[in-house]
Amino acid sequence: MPEIRIENLRKAYGEHAVIEGLNLEMADGEFTVLVGPSGCGKSTTLRMIAGLESCSGGAILIDGRDVTHLEPKERGLAMVFQDYALYPHMNVAKNMSFALRLARYPAAEIDKRVREVARTLDLTPYLDRKPGELSGGQRQRVAMGRALVRDAGTFLFDEPLSNLDAKLRGHMRAELALMSRRIRKNMIYVTHDQVEAMTLGDRIVVMRHGKIMQAGSPEELYRRPANRFVAGFIGSPTMNFLKADLVAEGDRVVAVGQGFRFPFAAERSAALRSFVGRAVDVGIRPSGFIASEAPDALQLPVILSEYLGAQSIIISELGGARIAIEVNAPQPLTVGGTRGFEVAADGIHLFDSKTENAL
Amino acid sequence: MNASTANRLTPYLFLAPAGVILLGALIYPIGYVIYASFLDWNPSQRIGEAAFVGLKNYKKLLGDGAFRESLWVTLKFAAVVVSAEMVLGVGLALLLDRKMRGMSILRTLFILPMMIAPIVVGLMWRYMYHPTIGIFNRTLVSLGFEPVPWLSDANWAFAAVVIADIWQWTPFIFILSLAALQSLPRSALEAARIDGATGWQTILYIKLPLMLPVLIVTMLLRLIDAFKVLEVILVMTNGGPGLATEILSLRINRTASEFRALGEAAAMSNILLMVLMSLTLAMFLYTKAMEARARAMRSQNDEEA
């Protein structure tokens, strides 16, 4: 039974619609990540689920109950805000127990829960401190703690890690992943960072201009992006796109572009036959290039090499476009000259140039 | 003089004009008043001719029933008007802290009373309180009630000046409270909604505590002003009936101009100054203590981190 269902959700400010007919189901105990560039409507969607933002149309159902017009507190949610939203005048213990105190839990029960959560988050020494006396990472943990103490059915996260520095963010990401494994609640997490989306989500919902571009597991999105936008958004470094035309050569279909031709195997050729003659974007991930000494390998110039330690990213050029190639190389590569590369057949994604949909 | 000494002295050179103005405009008059309070001095004498009497003026004041009455009226007036204005001003701000059509016009209307000259406010209220032609009594009579002796009965007169002051100065607290409210962190208020706080609980547990620093300063400013109020009461009641509305500044004015006792008036001013200074000092120390506590906690935190 789906825990949270969103039906035909709409949000408009005057004439301007920011969310247009959103449909989404989130199974019980699932970690869903809403991801997309800024302004795609992901935060607005989350805030509508929370009840902080009114809906212009459609419905939100939690456990089959229509909560579209209920107050936030009647929805049984906990939320972690981007700027933590701690109460500056209350100490850590008071911050964490605020909801329980409002709900008139017995003092002993409140104390027990706060101490338990504080222990798991390493906050015990700071229970008497005010938020202003804590570091960014500690405040972040207090915000998590405040959500955890409530034992809510659903947890909402609005870019909770984006105010932390890179190192701490990596650390907190791992902590969050561990926590979500342990407590197995419904989690809805909004981020613009595809790395967070990939590492945390059971399911990722990629949004753009208030619409869902694709929803699926991280692997599905990475291996079979439904369109050019998802292909370009998921994966780091980003996918390379090359202009090409689909041409039939005997019983094979070939993608022909400026300076390259990628023939497809019989099975895929059959599937692509109806698209022959169309202009397409060929998508190849930087990791899709394989170094090759073969005589018919692509000879690609090394314009720049970014040495990362275990790998290097080569900036090169193909079909008139800048491309990035990821190679395993323990030593920095010399710039200049060319290197031979092949592309594995399953590393080639095709997108219709007009509709941007995957072929 | 070598170059480094000149460099060191340059800032003081630039500060000097400001220092002179400060001395002339602030320190000199205060020093003058303090010195005058030790003299038996009447307006026909030059200050040098007045006899030095030490603490006699202060001793006399402490034993003077009229002065004590006046001090009591002042304290009562300040406490009543500032409490009422705080409740009304903060309440209005809480009510009107929302997006509404015509809000900016409404806000301008609300602060109008504050911008009217106190003498005019006093005259306006005196006419409205007039026993026969004033709007209040005419309305009361036309509704079949007894007319109220607004300015001629001791209790009513005190209430009347309190009402006028509340009318004039509530907007001041309203405007500062509204500014404080609108600068509260939005996300903390949203977090409170998620945590299940009702509107009242949000006000009580989140909004008011977060506004507190601004409210304290606002209250202090109002208190200082209320202790010094003069014109409105001078025009409305001139301290009467009896001593019912004779606040301290009125008594100081009268002591100096009617009783021609400048030394005594100066001593009264100094007592008022000391009351206000101790209020301000208490505030200042409180803020310092809070800051020091926060700093201590932070540095302890840094060591652990």
XYZ file of C-alpha atoms in Angstrom, chain A residues 41-319:
279
model
C 9.623 23.051 -8.180
C 11.147 20.378 -5.964
C 11.145 22.486 -2.788
C 7.630 23.769 -3.513
C 6.453 20.171 -3.891
C 8.021 19.238 -0.559
C 6.519 22.268 1.157
C 3.092 21.362 -0.212
C 3.491 17.846 1.187
C 4.464 19.442 4.520
C 1.453 21.745 4.412
C 3.526 24.917 4.538
C 2.397 25.875 1.056
C -1.192 25.686 -0.182
C -2.065 23.569 -3.222
C -3.699 25.183 -6.247
C -5.137 21.846 -7.340
C -4.855 18.089 -6.981
C -4.592 16.023 -3.821
C -2.053 14.671 -1.348
C -2.916 11.425 0.404
C -1.020 9.985 3.336
C -1.990 6.405 4.152
C -5.108 6.875 2.065
C -6.181 9.947 4.055
C -6.645 13.152 2.102
C -4.439 15.742 3.831
C -4.444 18.354 1.051
C -6.084 21.023 3.178
C -4.912 19.974 6.640
C -2.560 21.976 8.848
C 1.050 20.730 8.956
C 0.662 19.390 12.481
C -2.257 17.188 11.448
C -0.152 15.359 8.865
C 2.219 13.558 11.213
C 5.398 14.769 9.559
C 8.813 15.877 10.717
C 10.944 18.208 8.656
C 14.578 19.266 8.473
C 15.105 22.699 6.932
C 17.951 23.970 4.797
C 18.945 26.600 7.362
C 18.105 24.152 10.207
C 15.381 26.511 11.527
C 16.377 25.895 15.136
C 14.733 28.024 17.802
C 17.582 30.404 18.722
C 16.347 31.067 22.253
C 16.014 27.425 23.305
C 18.858 25.100 24.198
C 19.421 21.856 22.298
C 17.270 19.747 24.626
C 14.407 22.264 24.455
C 14.706 22.487 20.678
C 14.491 18.734 20.328
C 11.626 18.345 22.774
C 9.477 21.278 21.587
C 6.981 19.170 19.657
C 6.708 16.609 22.481
C 6.163 19.343 25.050
C 3.411 20.881 22.893
C 1.797 17.437 22.633
C 1.966 17.216 26.459
C 4.043 14.071 26.717
C 5.031 13.154 30.284
C 8.324 14.769 31.328
C 10.045 11.432 31.968
C 9.148 10.167 28.495
C 10.382 13.394 26.876
C 13.650 13.212 28.785
C 14.175 9.576 27.813
C 13.564 10.184 24.117
C 15.744 13.302 23.957
C 18.628 11.493 25.674
C 18.290 8.498 23.373
C 18.361 10.564 20.198
C 21.098 12.829 21.568
C 23.237 9.741 22.192
C 22.847 8.399 18.667
C 23.706 11.808 17.233
C 26.608 12.523 19.650
C 24.778 15.527 21.013
C 24.759 14.588 24.702
C 27.465 17.101 25.758
C 25.609 19.929 24.031
C 22.096 19.498 25.419
C 22.375 22.723 27.461
C 23.812 24.811 24.634
C 21.889 27.266 22.527
C 22.080 26.972 18.709
C 24.243 30.115 18.517
C 26.874 28.304 20.552
C 27.139 25.337 18.169
C 29.076 24.743 14.955
C 27.302 24.241 11.629
C 27.601 20.476 11.754
C 26.287 20.328 15.308
C 23.299 22.507 14.409
C 22.612 20.201 11.506
C 22.551 17.234 13.892
C 20.224 19.072 16.271
C 17.835 19.695 13.361
C 17.941 15.953 12.583
C 17.475 15.181 16.258
C 14.435 17.401 16.500
C 12.850 15.447 13.655
C 13.881 12.044 15.036
C 12.616 12.634 18.574
C 9.075 13.008 17.284
C 8.942 9.504 15.861
C 6.883 10.819 12.937
C 5.766 8.569 10.097
C 7.364 10.660 7.378
C 10.517 12.726 7.343
C 10.942 15.617 4.958
C 14.363 17.056 4.189
C 14.751 20.359 2.352
C 18.365 20.483 1.145
C 19.626 19.765 4.663
C 23.304 19.473 3.731
C 23.701 22.408 1.384
C 24.893 24.824 4.102
C 27.791 22.568 5.156
C 31.297 22.584 3.741
C 32.237 19.819 1.302
C 34.030 17.566 3.790
C 31.312 17.735 6.435
C 28.663 17.238 3.776
C 30.238 13.940 2.718
C 30.377 12.825 6.327
C 26.770 13.823 7.091
C 25.594 12.150 3.888
C 26.989 8.855 5.097
C 25.462 9.402 8.564
C 22.101 10.102 6.975
C 22.292 6.965 4.831
C 23.067 4.880 7.937
C 20.248 6.500 9.876
C 17.712 5.871 7.133
C 18.732 2.180 6.990
C 18.257 1.966 10.750
C 14.901 3.651 11.193
C 13.261 2.697 7.883
C 10.718 5.472 7.672
C 9.258 7.302 4.758
C 11.809 9.888 3.752
C 11.397 12.576 1.148
C 14.570 14.445 0.443
C 15.020 17.492 -1.753
C 18.413 18.350 -3.206
C 19.987 19.903 -6.265
C 23.063 17.729 -5.827
C 22.884 14.594 -7.960
C 25.584 12.902 -5.853
C 23.341 13.147 -2.775
C 20.436 11.884 -4.840
C 22.389 8.879 -6.144
C 23.900 7.879 -2.812
C 20.837 8.340 -0.591
C 17.776 7.546 -2.650
C 15.982 4.250 -3.046
C 14.168 6.128 -5.726
C 15.046 9.363 -7.459
C 12.537 11.736 -8.988
C 14.171 14.111 -11.441
C 12.185 17.314 -11.924
C 12.394 20.181 -14.363
C 10.071 23.163 -14.872
C 7.538 21.727 -12.410
C 7.267 18.375 -14.178
C 8.691 14.950 -13.445
C 11.270 14.020 -16.076
C 11.868 10.503 -14.759
C 11.400 8.544 -11.554
C 13.292 5.356 -10.775
C 16.132 3.707 -8.894
C 19.559 5.359 -9.104
C 20.747 2.541 -11.360
C 17.783 2.850 -13.719
C 18.325 6.581 -14.054
C 22.019 6.126 -14.671
C 21.774 3.208 -17.091
C 18.542 4.027 -18.888
C 17.839 7.776 -18.717
C 14.451 8.483 -20.256
C 15.570 11.688 -21.884
C 18.489 13.931 -22.576
C 17.856 16.084 -19.507
C 18.043 13.173 -17.047
C 21.077 11.783 -18.899
C 22.838 15.108 -18.517
C 21.756 15.679 -14.905
C 22.625 12.286 -13.414
C 26.252 11.164 -13.376
C 29.487 13.023 -12.761
C 31.314 14.194 -14.820
C 28.303 14.859 -17.037
C 27.514 12.917 -20.170
C 28.955 14.072 -23.513
C 26.470 14.834 -26.265
C 27.370 14.667 -29.982
C 25.223 15.627 -32.960
C 24.645 12.761 -35.406
C 22.246 11.331 -37.986
C 20.825 7.818 -38.028
C 21.677 6.141 -41.330
C 20.808 2.651 -42.599
C 23.720 0.644 -44.030
C 22.480 -2.731 -45.187
C 20.715 -4.339 -42.252
C 22.609 -2.214 -39.738
C 21.756 1.259 -38.394
C 24.696 3.610 -37.909
C 24.938 6.919 -36.067
C 27.072 9.113 -38.292
C 28.490 12.411 -37.104
C 31.374 14.674 -37.876
C 34.470 12.480 -37.479
C 32.788 9.398 -36.036
C 30.437 6.549 -36.910
C 28.917 4.175 -34.392
C 27.322 1.080 -35.954
C 24.741 -0.770 -33.854
C 24.376 -4.513 -33.418
C 21.580 -6.373 -35.216
C 19.085 -6.339 -32.369
C 19.380 -2.620 -31.578
C 19.492 -1.820 -35.293
C 16.094 -3.484 -35.703
C 14.715 -1.396 -32.883
C 16.170 1.812 -34.335
C 15.162 1.168 -37.949
C 12.026 3.300 -37.739
C 14.112 6.297 -36.641
C 16.477 6.250 -39.613
C 16.864 9.701 -41.131
C 16.332 11.509 -37.834
C 18.792 13.885 -36.246
C 19.881 12.513 -32.877
C 22.072 13.402 -29.923
C 24.544 10.666 -29.130
C 25.215 10.523 -25.393
C 28.400 8.936 -24.087
C 29.443 9.074 -20.443
C 33.067 10.093 -19.775
C 33.565 6.605 -18.371
C 32.143 5.055 -21.577
C 35.375 5.577 -23.495
C 37.814 2.640 -23.450
C 41.468 3.156 -24.340
C 42.237 1.138 -27.465
C 45.203 0.367 -29.706
C 42.955 -0.980 -32.478
C 43.588 0.495 -35.963
C 39.976 1.722 -36.351
C 39.864 3.303 -32.869
C 38.833 6.969 -32.548
C 41.945 9.138 -32.419
C 41.104 11.880 -29.932
C 43.320 14.894 -29.109
C 44.359 15.455 -25.498
C 43.608 19.171 -25.053
C 43.799 19.182 -21.291
C 44.237 16.583 -18.613
C 42.794 16.937 -15.115
C 44.671 14.641 -12.778
C 42.505 13.414 -9.889
C 44.807 10.733 -8.443
C 43.381 7.376 -9.423
C 41.822 8.782 -12.605
C 42.366 11.594 -14.992
C 39.754 13.483 -16.949
C 40.886 14.220 -20.463
C 39.289 17.176 -22.177
C 39.141 16.407 -25.860
C 37.130 17.207 -28.951
C 34.867 15.081 -31.112
C 32.277 16.028 -33.693
